[in-house]
Short mmCIF file of N, CA and C in Angstrom, two decimals:
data_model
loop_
_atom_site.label_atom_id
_atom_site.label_comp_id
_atom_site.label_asym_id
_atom_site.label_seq_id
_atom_site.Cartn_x
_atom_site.Cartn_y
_atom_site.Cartn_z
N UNK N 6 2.30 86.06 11.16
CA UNK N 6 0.85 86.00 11.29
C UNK N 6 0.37 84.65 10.76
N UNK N 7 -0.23 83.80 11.62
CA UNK N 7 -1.18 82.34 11.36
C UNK N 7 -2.15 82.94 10.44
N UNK N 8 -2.75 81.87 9.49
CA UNK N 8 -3.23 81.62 8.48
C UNK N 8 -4.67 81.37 9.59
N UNK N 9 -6.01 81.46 9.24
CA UNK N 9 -6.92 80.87 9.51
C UNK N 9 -7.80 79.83 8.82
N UNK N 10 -6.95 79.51 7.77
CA UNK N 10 -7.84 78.81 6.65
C UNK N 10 -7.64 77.23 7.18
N UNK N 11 -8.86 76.71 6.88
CA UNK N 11 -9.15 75.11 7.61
C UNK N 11 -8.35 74.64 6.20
N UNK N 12 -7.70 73.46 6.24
CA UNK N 12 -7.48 72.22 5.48
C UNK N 12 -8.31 72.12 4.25
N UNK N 13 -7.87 72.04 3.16
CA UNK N 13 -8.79 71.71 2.39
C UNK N 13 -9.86 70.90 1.92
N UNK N 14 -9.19 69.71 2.57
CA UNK N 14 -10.75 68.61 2.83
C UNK N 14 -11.81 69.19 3.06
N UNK N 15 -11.43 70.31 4.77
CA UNK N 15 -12.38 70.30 5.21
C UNK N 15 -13.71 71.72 4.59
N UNK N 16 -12.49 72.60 3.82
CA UNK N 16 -13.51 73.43 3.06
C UNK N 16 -14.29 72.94 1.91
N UNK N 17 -13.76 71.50 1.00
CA UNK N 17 -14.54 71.06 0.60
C UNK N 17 -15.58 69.98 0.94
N UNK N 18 -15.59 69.59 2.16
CA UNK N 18 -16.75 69.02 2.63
C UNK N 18 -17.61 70.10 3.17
N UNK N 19 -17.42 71.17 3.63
CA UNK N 19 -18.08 72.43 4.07
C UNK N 19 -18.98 72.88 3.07
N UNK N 20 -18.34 72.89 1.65
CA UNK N 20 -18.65 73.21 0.62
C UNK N 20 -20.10 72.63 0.09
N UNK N 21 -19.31 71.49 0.09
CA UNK N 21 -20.53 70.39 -0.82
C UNK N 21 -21.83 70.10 -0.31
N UNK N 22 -21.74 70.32 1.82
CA UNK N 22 -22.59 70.54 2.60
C UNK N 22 -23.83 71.59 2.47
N UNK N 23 -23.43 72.46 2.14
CA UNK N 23 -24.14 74.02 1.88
C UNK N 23 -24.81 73.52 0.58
N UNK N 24 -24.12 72.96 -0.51
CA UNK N 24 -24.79 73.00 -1.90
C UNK N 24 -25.42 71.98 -2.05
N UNK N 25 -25.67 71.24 -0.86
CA UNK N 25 -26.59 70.27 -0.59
C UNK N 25 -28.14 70.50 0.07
N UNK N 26 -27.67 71.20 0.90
CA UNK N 26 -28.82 72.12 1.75
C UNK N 26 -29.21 72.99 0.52
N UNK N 27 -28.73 74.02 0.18
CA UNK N 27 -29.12 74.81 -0.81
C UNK N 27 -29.70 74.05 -2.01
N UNK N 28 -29.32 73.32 -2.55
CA UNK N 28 -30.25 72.46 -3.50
C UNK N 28 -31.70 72.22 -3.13
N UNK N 29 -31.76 71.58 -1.77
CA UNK N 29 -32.87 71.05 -1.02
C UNK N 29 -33.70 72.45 -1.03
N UNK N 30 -33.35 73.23 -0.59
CA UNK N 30 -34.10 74.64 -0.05
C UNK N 30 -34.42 75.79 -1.42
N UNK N 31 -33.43 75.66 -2.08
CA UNK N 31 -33.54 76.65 -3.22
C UNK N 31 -33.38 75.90 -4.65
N UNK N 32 -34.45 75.08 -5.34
CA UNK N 32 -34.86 74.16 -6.16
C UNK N 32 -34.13 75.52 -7.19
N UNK N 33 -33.22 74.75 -8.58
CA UNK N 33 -33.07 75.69 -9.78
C UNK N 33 -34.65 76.25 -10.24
N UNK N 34 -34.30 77.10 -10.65
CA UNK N 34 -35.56 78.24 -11.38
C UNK N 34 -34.81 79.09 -11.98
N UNK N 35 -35.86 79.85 -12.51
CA UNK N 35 -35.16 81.66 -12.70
C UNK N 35 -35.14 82.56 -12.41
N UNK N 36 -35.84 82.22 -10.88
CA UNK N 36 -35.79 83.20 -10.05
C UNK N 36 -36.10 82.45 -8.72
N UNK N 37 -35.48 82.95 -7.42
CA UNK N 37 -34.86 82.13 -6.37
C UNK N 37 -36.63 82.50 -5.10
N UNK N 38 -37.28 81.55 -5.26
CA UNK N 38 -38.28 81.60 -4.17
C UNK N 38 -37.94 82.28 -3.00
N UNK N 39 -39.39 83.21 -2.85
CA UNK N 39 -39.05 83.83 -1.37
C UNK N 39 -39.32 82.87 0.08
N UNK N 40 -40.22 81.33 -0.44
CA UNK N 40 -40.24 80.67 0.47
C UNK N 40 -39.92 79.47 -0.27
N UNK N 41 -38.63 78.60 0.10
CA UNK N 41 -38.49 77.25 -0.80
C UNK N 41 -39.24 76.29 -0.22
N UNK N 42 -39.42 75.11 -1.24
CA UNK N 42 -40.36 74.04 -1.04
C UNK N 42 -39.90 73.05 -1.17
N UNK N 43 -40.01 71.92 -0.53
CA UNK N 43 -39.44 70.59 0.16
C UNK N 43 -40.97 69.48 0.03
N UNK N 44 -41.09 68.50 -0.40
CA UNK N 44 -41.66 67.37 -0.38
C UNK N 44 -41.10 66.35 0.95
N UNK N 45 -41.65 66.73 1.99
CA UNK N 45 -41.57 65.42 3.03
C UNK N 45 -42.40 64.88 3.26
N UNK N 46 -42.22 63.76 4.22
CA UNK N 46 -43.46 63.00 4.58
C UNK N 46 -43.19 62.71 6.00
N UNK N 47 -44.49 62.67 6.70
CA UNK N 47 -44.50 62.88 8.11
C UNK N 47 -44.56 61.87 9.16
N UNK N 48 -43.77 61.83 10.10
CA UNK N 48 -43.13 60.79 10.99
C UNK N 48 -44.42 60.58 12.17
N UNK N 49 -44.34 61.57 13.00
CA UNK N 49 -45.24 61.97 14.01
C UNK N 49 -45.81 63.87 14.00
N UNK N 50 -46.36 63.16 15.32
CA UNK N 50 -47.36 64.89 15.43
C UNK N 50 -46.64 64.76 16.99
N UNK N 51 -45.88 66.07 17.31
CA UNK N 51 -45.24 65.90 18.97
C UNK N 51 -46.47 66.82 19.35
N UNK N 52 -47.03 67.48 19.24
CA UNK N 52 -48.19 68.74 19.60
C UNK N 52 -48.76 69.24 18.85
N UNK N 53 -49.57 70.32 19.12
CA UNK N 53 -50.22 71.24 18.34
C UNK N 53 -49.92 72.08 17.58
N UNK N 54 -48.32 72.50 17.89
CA UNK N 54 -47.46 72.54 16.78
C UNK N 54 -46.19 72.36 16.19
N UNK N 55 -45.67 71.17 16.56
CA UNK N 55 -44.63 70.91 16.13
C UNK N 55 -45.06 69.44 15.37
N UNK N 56 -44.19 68.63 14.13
CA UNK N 56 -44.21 67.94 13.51
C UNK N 56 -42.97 66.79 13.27
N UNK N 57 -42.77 66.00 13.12
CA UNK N 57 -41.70 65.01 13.00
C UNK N 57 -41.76 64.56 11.96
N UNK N 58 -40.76 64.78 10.79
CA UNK N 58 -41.25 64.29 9.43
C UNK N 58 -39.40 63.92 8.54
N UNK N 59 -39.33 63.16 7.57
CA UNK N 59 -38.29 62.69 7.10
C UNK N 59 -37.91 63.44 5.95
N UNK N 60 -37.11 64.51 6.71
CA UNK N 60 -36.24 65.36 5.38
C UNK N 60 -34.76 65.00 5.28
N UNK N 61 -34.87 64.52 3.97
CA UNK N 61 -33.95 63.82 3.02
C UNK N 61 -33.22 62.95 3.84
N UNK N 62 -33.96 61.62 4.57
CA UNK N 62 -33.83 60.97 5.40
C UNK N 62 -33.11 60.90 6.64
N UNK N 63 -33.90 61.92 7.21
CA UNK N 63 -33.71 62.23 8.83
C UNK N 63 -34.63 62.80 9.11
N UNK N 64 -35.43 62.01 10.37
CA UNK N 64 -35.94 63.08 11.20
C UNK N 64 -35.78 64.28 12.05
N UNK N 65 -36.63 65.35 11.32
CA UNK N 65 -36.58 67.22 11.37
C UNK N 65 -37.73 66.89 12.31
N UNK N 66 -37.57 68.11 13.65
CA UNK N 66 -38.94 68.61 13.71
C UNK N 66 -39.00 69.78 12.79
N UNK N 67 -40.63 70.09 12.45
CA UNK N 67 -40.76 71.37 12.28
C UNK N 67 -42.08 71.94 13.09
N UNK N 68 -41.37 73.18 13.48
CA UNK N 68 -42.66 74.05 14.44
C UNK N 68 -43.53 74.69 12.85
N UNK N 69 -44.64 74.85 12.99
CA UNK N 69 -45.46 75.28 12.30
C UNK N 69 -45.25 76.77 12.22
N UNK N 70 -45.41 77.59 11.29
CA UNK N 70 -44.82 78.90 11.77
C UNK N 70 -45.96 79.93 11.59
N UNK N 71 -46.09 80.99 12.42
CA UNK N 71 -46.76 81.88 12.48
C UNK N 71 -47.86 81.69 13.53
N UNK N 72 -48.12 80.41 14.05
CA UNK N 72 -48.95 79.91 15.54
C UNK N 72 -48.68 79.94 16.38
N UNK N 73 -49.23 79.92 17.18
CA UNK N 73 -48.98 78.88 18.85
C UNK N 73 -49.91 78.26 19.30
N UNK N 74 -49.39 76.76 19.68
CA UNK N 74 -50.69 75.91 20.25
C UNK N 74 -50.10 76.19 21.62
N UNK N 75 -51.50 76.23 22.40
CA UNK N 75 -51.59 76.00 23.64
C UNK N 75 -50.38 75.44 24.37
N UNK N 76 -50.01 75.48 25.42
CA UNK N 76 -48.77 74.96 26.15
C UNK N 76 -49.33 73.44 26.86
N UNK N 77 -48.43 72.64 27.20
CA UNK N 77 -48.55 71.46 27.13
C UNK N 77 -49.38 71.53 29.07
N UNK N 78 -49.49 72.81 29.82
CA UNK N 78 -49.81 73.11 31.14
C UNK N 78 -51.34 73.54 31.04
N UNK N 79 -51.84 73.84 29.55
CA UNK N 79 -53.07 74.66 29.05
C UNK N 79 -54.30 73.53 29.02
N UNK N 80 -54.49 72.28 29.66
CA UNK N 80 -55.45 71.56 29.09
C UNK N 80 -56.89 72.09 29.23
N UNK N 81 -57.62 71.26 28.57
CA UNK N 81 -57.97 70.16 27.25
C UNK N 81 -57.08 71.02 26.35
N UNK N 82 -57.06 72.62 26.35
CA UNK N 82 -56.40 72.82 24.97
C UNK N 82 -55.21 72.16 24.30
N UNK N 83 -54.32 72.44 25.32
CA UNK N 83 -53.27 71.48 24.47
C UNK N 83 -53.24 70.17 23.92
N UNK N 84 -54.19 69.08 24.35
CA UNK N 84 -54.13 68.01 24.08
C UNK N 84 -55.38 68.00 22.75
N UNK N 85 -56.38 69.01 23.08
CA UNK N 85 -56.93 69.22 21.33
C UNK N 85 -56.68 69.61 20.08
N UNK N 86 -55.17 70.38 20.37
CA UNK N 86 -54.73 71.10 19.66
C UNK N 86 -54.05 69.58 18.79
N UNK N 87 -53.38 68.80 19.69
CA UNK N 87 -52.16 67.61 19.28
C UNK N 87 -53.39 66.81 18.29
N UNK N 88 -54.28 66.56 19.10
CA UNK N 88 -55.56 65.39 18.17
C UNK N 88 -55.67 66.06 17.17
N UNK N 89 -55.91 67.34 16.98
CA UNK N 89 -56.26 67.74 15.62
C UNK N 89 -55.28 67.64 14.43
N UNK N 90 -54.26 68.00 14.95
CA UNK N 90 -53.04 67.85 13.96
C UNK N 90 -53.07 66.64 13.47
N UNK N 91 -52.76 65.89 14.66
CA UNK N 91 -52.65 64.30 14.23
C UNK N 91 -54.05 63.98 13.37
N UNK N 92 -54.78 64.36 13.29
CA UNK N 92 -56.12 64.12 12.57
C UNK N 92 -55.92 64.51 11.29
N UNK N 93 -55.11 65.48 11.24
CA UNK N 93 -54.84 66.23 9.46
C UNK N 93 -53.50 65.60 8.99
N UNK N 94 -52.57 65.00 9.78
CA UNK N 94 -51.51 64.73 9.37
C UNK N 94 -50.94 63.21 9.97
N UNK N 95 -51.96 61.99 9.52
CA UNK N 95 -51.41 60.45 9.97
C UNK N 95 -50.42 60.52 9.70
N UNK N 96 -49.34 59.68 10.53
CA UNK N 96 -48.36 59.18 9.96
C UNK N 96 -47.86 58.98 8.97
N UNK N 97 -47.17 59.00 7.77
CA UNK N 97 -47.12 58.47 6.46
C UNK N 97 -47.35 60.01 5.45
N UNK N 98 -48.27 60.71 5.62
CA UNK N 98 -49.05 61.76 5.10
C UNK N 98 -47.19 62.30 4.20
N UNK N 99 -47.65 62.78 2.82
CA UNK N 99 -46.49 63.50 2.49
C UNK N 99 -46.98 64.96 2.25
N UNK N 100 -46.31 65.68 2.68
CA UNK N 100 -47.23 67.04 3.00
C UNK N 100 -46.09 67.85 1.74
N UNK N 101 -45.67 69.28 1.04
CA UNK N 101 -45.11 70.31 1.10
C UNK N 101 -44.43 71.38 2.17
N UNK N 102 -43.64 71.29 2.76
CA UNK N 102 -43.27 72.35 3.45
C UNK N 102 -42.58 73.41 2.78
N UNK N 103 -43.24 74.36 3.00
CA UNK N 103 -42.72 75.54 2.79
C UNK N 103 -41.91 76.30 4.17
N UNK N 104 -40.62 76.51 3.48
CA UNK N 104 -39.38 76.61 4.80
C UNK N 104 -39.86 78.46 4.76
N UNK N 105 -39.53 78.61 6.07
CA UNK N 105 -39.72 80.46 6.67
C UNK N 105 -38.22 80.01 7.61
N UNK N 106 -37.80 79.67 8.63
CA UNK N 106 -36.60 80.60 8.98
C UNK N 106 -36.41 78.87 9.84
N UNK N 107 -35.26 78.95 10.63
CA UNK N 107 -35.29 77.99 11.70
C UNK N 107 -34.92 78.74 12.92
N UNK N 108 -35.39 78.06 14.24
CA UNK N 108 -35.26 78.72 15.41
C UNK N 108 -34.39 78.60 16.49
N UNK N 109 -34.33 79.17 17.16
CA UNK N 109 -33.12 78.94 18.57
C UNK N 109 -33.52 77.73 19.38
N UNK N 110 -34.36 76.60 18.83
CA UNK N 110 -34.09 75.29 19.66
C UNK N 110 -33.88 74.15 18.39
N UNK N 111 -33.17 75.31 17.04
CA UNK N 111 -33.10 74.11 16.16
C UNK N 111 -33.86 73.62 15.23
N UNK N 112 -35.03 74.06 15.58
CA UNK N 112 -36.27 73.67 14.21
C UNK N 112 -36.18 74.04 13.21
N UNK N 113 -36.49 73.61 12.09
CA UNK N 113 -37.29 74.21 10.72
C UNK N 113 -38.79 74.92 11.22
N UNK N 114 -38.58 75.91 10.89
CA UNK N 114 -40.17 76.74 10.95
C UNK N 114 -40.87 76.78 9.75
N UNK N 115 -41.67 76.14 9.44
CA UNK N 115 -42.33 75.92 7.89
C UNK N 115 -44.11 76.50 8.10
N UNK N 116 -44.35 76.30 6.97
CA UNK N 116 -45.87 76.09 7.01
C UNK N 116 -45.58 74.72 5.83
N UNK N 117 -46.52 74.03 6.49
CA UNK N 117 -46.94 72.53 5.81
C UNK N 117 -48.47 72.63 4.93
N UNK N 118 -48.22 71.95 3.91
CA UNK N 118 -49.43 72.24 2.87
C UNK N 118 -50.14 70.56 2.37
N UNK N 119 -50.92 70.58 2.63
CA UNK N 119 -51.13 69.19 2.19
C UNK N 119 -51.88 69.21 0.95
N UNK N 120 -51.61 68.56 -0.21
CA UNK N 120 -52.31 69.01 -1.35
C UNK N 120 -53.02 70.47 -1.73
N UNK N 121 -51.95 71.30 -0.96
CA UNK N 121 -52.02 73.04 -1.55
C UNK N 121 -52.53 73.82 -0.19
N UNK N 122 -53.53 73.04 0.60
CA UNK N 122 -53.79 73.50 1.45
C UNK N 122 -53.29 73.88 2.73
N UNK N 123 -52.97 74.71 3.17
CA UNK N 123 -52.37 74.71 4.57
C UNK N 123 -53.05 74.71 5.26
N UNK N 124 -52.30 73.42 6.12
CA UNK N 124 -52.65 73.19 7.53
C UNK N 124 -53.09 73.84 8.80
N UNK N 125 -52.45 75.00 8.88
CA UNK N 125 -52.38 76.10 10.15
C UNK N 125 -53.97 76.50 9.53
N UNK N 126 -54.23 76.92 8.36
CA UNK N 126 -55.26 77.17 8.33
C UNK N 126 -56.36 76.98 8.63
N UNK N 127 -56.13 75.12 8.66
CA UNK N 127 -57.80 74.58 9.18
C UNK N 127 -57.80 74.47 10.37
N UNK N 128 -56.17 74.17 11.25
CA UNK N 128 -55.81 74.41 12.97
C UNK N 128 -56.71 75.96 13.35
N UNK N 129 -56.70 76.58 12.72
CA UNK N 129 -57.23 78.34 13.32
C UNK N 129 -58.65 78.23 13.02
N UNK N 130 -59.13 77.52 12.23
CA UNK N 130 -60.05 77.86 11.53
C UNK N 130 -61.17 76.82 12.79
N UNK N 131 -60.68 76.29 12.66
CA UNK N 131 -61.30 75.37 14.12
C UNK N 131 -61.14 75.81 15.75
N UNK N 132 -60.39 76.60 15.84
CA UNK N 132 -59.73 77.49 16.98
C UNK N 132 -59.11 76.74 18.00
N UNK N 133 -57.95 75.97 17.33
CA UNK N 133 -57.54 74.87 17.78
C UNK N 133 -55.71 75.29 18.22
N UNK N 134 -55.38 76.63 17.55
CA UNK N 134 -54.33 77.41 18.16
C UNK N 134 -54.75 78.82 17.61
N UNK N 135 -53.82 79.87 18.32
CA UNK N 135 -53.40 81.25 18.03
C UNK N 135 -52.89 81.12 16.91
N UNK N 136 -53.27 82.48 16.41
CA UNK N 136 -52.08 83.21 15.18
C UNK N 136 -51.24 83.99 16.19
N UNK N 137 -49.83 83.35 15.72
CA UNK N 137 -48.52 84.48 16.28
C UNK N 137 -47.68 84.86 15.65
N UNK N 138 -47.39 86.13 15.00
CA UNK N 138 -46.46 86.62 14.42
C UNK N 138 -45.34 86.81 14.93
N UNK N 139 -45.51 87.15 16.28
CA UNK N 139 -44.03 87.94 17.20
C UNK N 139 -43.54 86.68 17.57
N UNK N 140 -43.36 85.29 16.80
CA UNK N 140 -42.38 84.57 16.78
C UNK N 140 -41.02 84.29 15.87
N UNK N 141 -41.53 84.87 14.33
CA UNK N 141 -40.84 85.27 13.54
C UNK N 141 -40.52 86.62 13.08
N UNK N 142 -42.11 87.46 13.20
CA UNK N 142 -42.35 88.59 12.46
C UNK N 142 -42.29 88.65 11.02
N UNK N 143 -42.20 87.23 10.28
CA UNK N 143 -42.51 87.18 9.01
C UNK N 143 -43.73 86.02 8.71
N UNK N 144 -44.54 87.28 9.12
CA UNK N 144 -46.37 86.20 9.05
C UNK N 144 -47.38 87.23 8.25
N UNK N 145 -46.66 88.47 7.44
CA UNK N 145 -47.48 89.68 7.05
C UNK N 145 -48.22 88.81 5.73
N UNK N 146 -47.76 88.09 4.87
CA UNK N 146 -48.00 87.48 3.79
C UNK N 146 -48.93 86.32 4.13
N UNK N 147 -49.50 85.95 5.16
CA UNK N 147 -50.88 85.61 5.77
C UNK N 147 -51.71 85.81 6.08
N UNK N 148 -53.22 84.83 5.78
CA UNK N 148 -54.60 85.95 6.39
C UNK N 148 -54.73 84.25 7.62
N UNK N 149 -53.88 84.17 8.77
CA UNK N 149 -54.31 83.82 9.99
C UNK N 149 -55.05 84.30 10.71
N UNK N 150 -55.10 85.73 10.76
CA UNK N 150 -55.50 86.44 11.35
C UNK N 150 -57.29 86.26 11.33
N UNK N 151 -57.53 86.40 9.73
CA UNK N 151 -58.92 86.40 9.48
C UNK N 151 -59.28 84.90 9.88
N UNK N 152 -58.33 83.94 10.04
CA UNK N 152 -59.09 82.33 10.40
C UNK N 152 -59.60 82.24 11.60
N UNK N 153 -58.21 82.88 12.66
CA UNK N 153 -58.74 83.17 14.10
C UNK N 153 -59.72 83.85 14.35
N UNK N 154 -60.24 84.96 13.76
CA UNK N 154 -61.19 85.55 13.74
C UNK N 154 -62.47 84.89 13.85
N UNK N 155 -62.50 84.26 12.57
CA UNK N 155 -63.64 83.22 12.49
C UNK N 155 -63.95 82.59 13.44
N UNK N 156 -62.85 81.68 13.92
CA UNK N 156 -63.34 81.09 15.01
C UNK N 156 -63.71 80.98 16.42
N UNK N 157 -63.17 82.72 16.69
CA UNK N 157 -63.44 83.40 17.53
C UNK N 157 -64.76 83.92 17.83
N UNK N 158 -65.42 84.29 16.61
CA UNK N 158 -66.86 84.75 15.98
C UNK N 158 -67.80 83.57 16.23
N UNK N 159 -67.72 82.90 16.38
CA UNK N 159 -68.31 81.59 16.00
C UNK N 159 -67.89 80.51 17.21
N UNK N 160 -67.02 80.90 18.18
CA UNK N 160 -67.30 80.09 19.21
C UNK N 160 -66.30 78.38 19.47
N UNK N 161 -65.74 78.58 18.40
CA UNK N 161 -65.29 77.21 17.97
C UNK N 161 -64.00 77.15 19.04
N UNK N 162 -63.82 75.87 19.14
CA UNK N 162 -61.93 75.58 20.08
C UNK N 162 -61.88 76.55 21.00
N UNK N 163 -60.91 77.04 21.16
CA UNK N 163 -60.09 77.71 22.47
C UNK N 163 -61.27 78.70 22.58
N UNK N 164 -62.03 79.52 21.49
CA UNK N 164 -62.83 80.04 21.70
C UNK N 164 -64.25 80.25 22.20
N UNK N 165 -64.12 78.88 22.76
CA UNK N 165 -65.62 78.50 23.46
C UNK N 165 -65.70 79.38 25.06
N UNK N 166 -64.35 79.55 25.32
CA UNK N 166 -64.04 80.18 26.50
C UNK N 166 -64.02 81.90 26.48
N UNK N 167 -64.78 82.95 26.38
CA UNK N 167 -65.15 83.97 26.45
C UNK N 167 -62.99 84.85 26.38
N UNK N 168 -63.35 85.38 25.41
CA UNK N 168 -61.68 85.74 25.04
C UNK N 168 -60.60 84.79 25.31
N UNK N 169 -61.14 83.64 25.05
CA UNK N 169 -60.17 82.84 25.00
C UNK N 169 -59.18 82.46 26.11
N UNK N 170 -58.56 80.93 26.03
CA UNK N 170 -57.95 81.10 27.21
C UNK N 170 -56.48 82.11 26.98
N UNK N 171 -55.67 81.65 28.29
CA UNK N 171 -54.36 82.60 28.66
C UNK N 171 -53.56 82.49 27.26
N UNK N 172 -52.70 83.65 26.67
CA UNK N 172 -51.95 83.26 25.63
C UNK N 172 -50.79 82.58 26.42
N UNK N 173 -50.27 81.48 25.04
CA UNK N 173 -48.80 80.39 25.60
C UNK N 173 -47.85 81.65 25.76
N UNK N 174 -47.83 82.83 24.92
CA UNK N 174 -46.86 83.75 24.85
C UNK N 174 -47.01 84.99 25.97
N UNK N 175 -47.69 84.85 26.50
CA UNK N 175 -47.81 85.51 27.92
C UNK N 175 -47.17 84.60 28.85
N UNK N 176 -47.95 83.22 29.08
CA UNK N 176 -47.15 82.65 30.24
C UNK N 176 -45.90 82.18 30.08
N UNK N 177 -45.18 82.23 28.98
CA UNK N 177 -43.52 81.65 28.37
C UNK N 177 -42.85 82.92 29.01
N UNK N 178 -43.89 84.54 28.86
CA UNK N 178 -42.74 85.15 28.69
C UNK N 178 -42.95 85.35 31.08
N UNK N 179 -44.46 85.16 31.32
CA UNK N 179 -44.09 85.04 32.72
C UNK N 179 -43.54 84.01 33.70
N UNK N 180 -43.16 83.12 32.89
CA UNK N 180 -42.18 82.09 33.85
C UNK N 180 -40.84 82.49 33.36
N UNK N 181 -40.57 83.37 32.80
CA UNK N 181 -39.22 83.65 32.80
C UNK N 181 -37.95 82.96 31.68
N UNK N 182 -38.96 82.15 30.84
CA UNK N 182 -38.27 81.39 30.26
C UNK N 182 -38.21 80.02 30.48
N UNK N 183 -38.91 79.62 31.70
CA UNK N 183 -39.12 78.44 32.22
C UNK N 183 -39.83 77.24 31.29
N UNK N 184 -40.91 78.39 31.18
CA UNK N 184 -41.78 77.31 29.75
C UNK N 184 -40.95 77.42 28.24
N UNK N 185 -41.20 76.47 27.64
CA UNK N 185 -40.60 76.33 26.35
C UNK N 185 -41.69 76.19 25.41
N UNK N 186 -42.00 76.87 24.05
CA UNK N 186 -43.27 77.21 23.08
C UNK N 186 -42.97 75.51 22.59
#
C-alpha cells in the first residue's frame, strides 16, 4: 500500500501558508472573532459591488456581502450603483474589512467599514442596491433590510421606479446562469 503523504517541504510550505492566512483572518485574542478584521486599502471600485483593494500586497476583489447591485444590463442602475461606491471609496481610501465567507468565482465576501461605518449601509440607504441574503444566508446579524426599506419609503435610487426595478437575482437565475452577479 502507497503512502499518500506529500514530501515534506511541501507540507511545510502548506503549513506556514495556512498560518499565514490564519494570522491575517484570525488576529490573536481570547477569543476567536465570529467575523475577522483586515485593514486594507482600496485599489478600484469594478461596480456596485465588487471592490479591488491590496490585501497584504495583492490585489483581492471583494464582493460586498449581503447585496446586490444592479447587473451591468440594468441601466442607469448599474452605472449609479458603481458612481456611488466610487464616491464612498476613492482610490487610496483604507477601509476595515470584515471577512464573511469567499465565493465560487473566488472572492472575499466582506462588508467594508470605513471609519466604523459600513458602507452597504449608506449604498441601501440611498437605494443604490438590494439587500440579499440568499447569497450567503449569513446576513441575519444585519438591519439591511430596514435601510432598503427606507429607501424604498422615501423614493430614493432604484426606488424611484414603483417596486423597483427587475431583481439581478431573478434575471441571473433566468438566463440560466448566463449572467454573472
Amino acid at each position: 500500500m502507497q503512502s499518500c503523504l506529500l514530501p515534506v517541504r511541501v507540507r511545510v510550505s502548506l503549513l506556514a501558508g495556512v498560518s499565514v492566512v490564519l494570522s491575517i483572518l484570525c488576529p490573536q485574542s481570547g477569543r476567536a472573532e465570529p467575523h475577522p478584521h483586515q485593514t486594507v486599502t482600496v485599489l478600484a471600485v469594478n461596480n456596485g459591488q465588487e471592490v479591488l483593494v491590496d490585501f497584504g500586497g495583492e490585489g483581492r476583489a471583494v464582493r460586498l456581502a449581503c447585496l446586490q447591485a444592479p447587473l451591468a444590463q440594468q441601466q442607469p442602475w448599474a452605472s449609479a450603483a458603481a458612481d456611488q461606491l466610487r464616491e464612498l471609496l476613492p482610490s487610496g481610501t483604507e477601509v476595515t474589512l470584515e471577512f464573511r465567507a469567499r465565493d465560487v468565482y473566488g472572492r472575499v465576501v466582506a462588508r467594508l467599514l470605513l471609519e466604523g461605518n459600513d458602507i452597504a449601509e449608506s449604498l441601501l440607504s440611498q437605494g443604490a442596491v438590494f439587500a440579499y441574503d440568499g447569497y450567503l444566508g449569513q446576513c441575519n446579524d444585519l438591519s439591511y433590510l430596514r435601510f432598503e426599506a427606507e429607501a424604498r419609503e422615501t423614493s430614493r435610487g432604484l426606488w424611484t421606479v414603483p417596486g423597483g426595478p427587475e431583481r439581478p437575482w431573478n434575471l441571473i437565475e433566468a438566463s440560466g446562469g448566463e449572467l454573472e452577479p
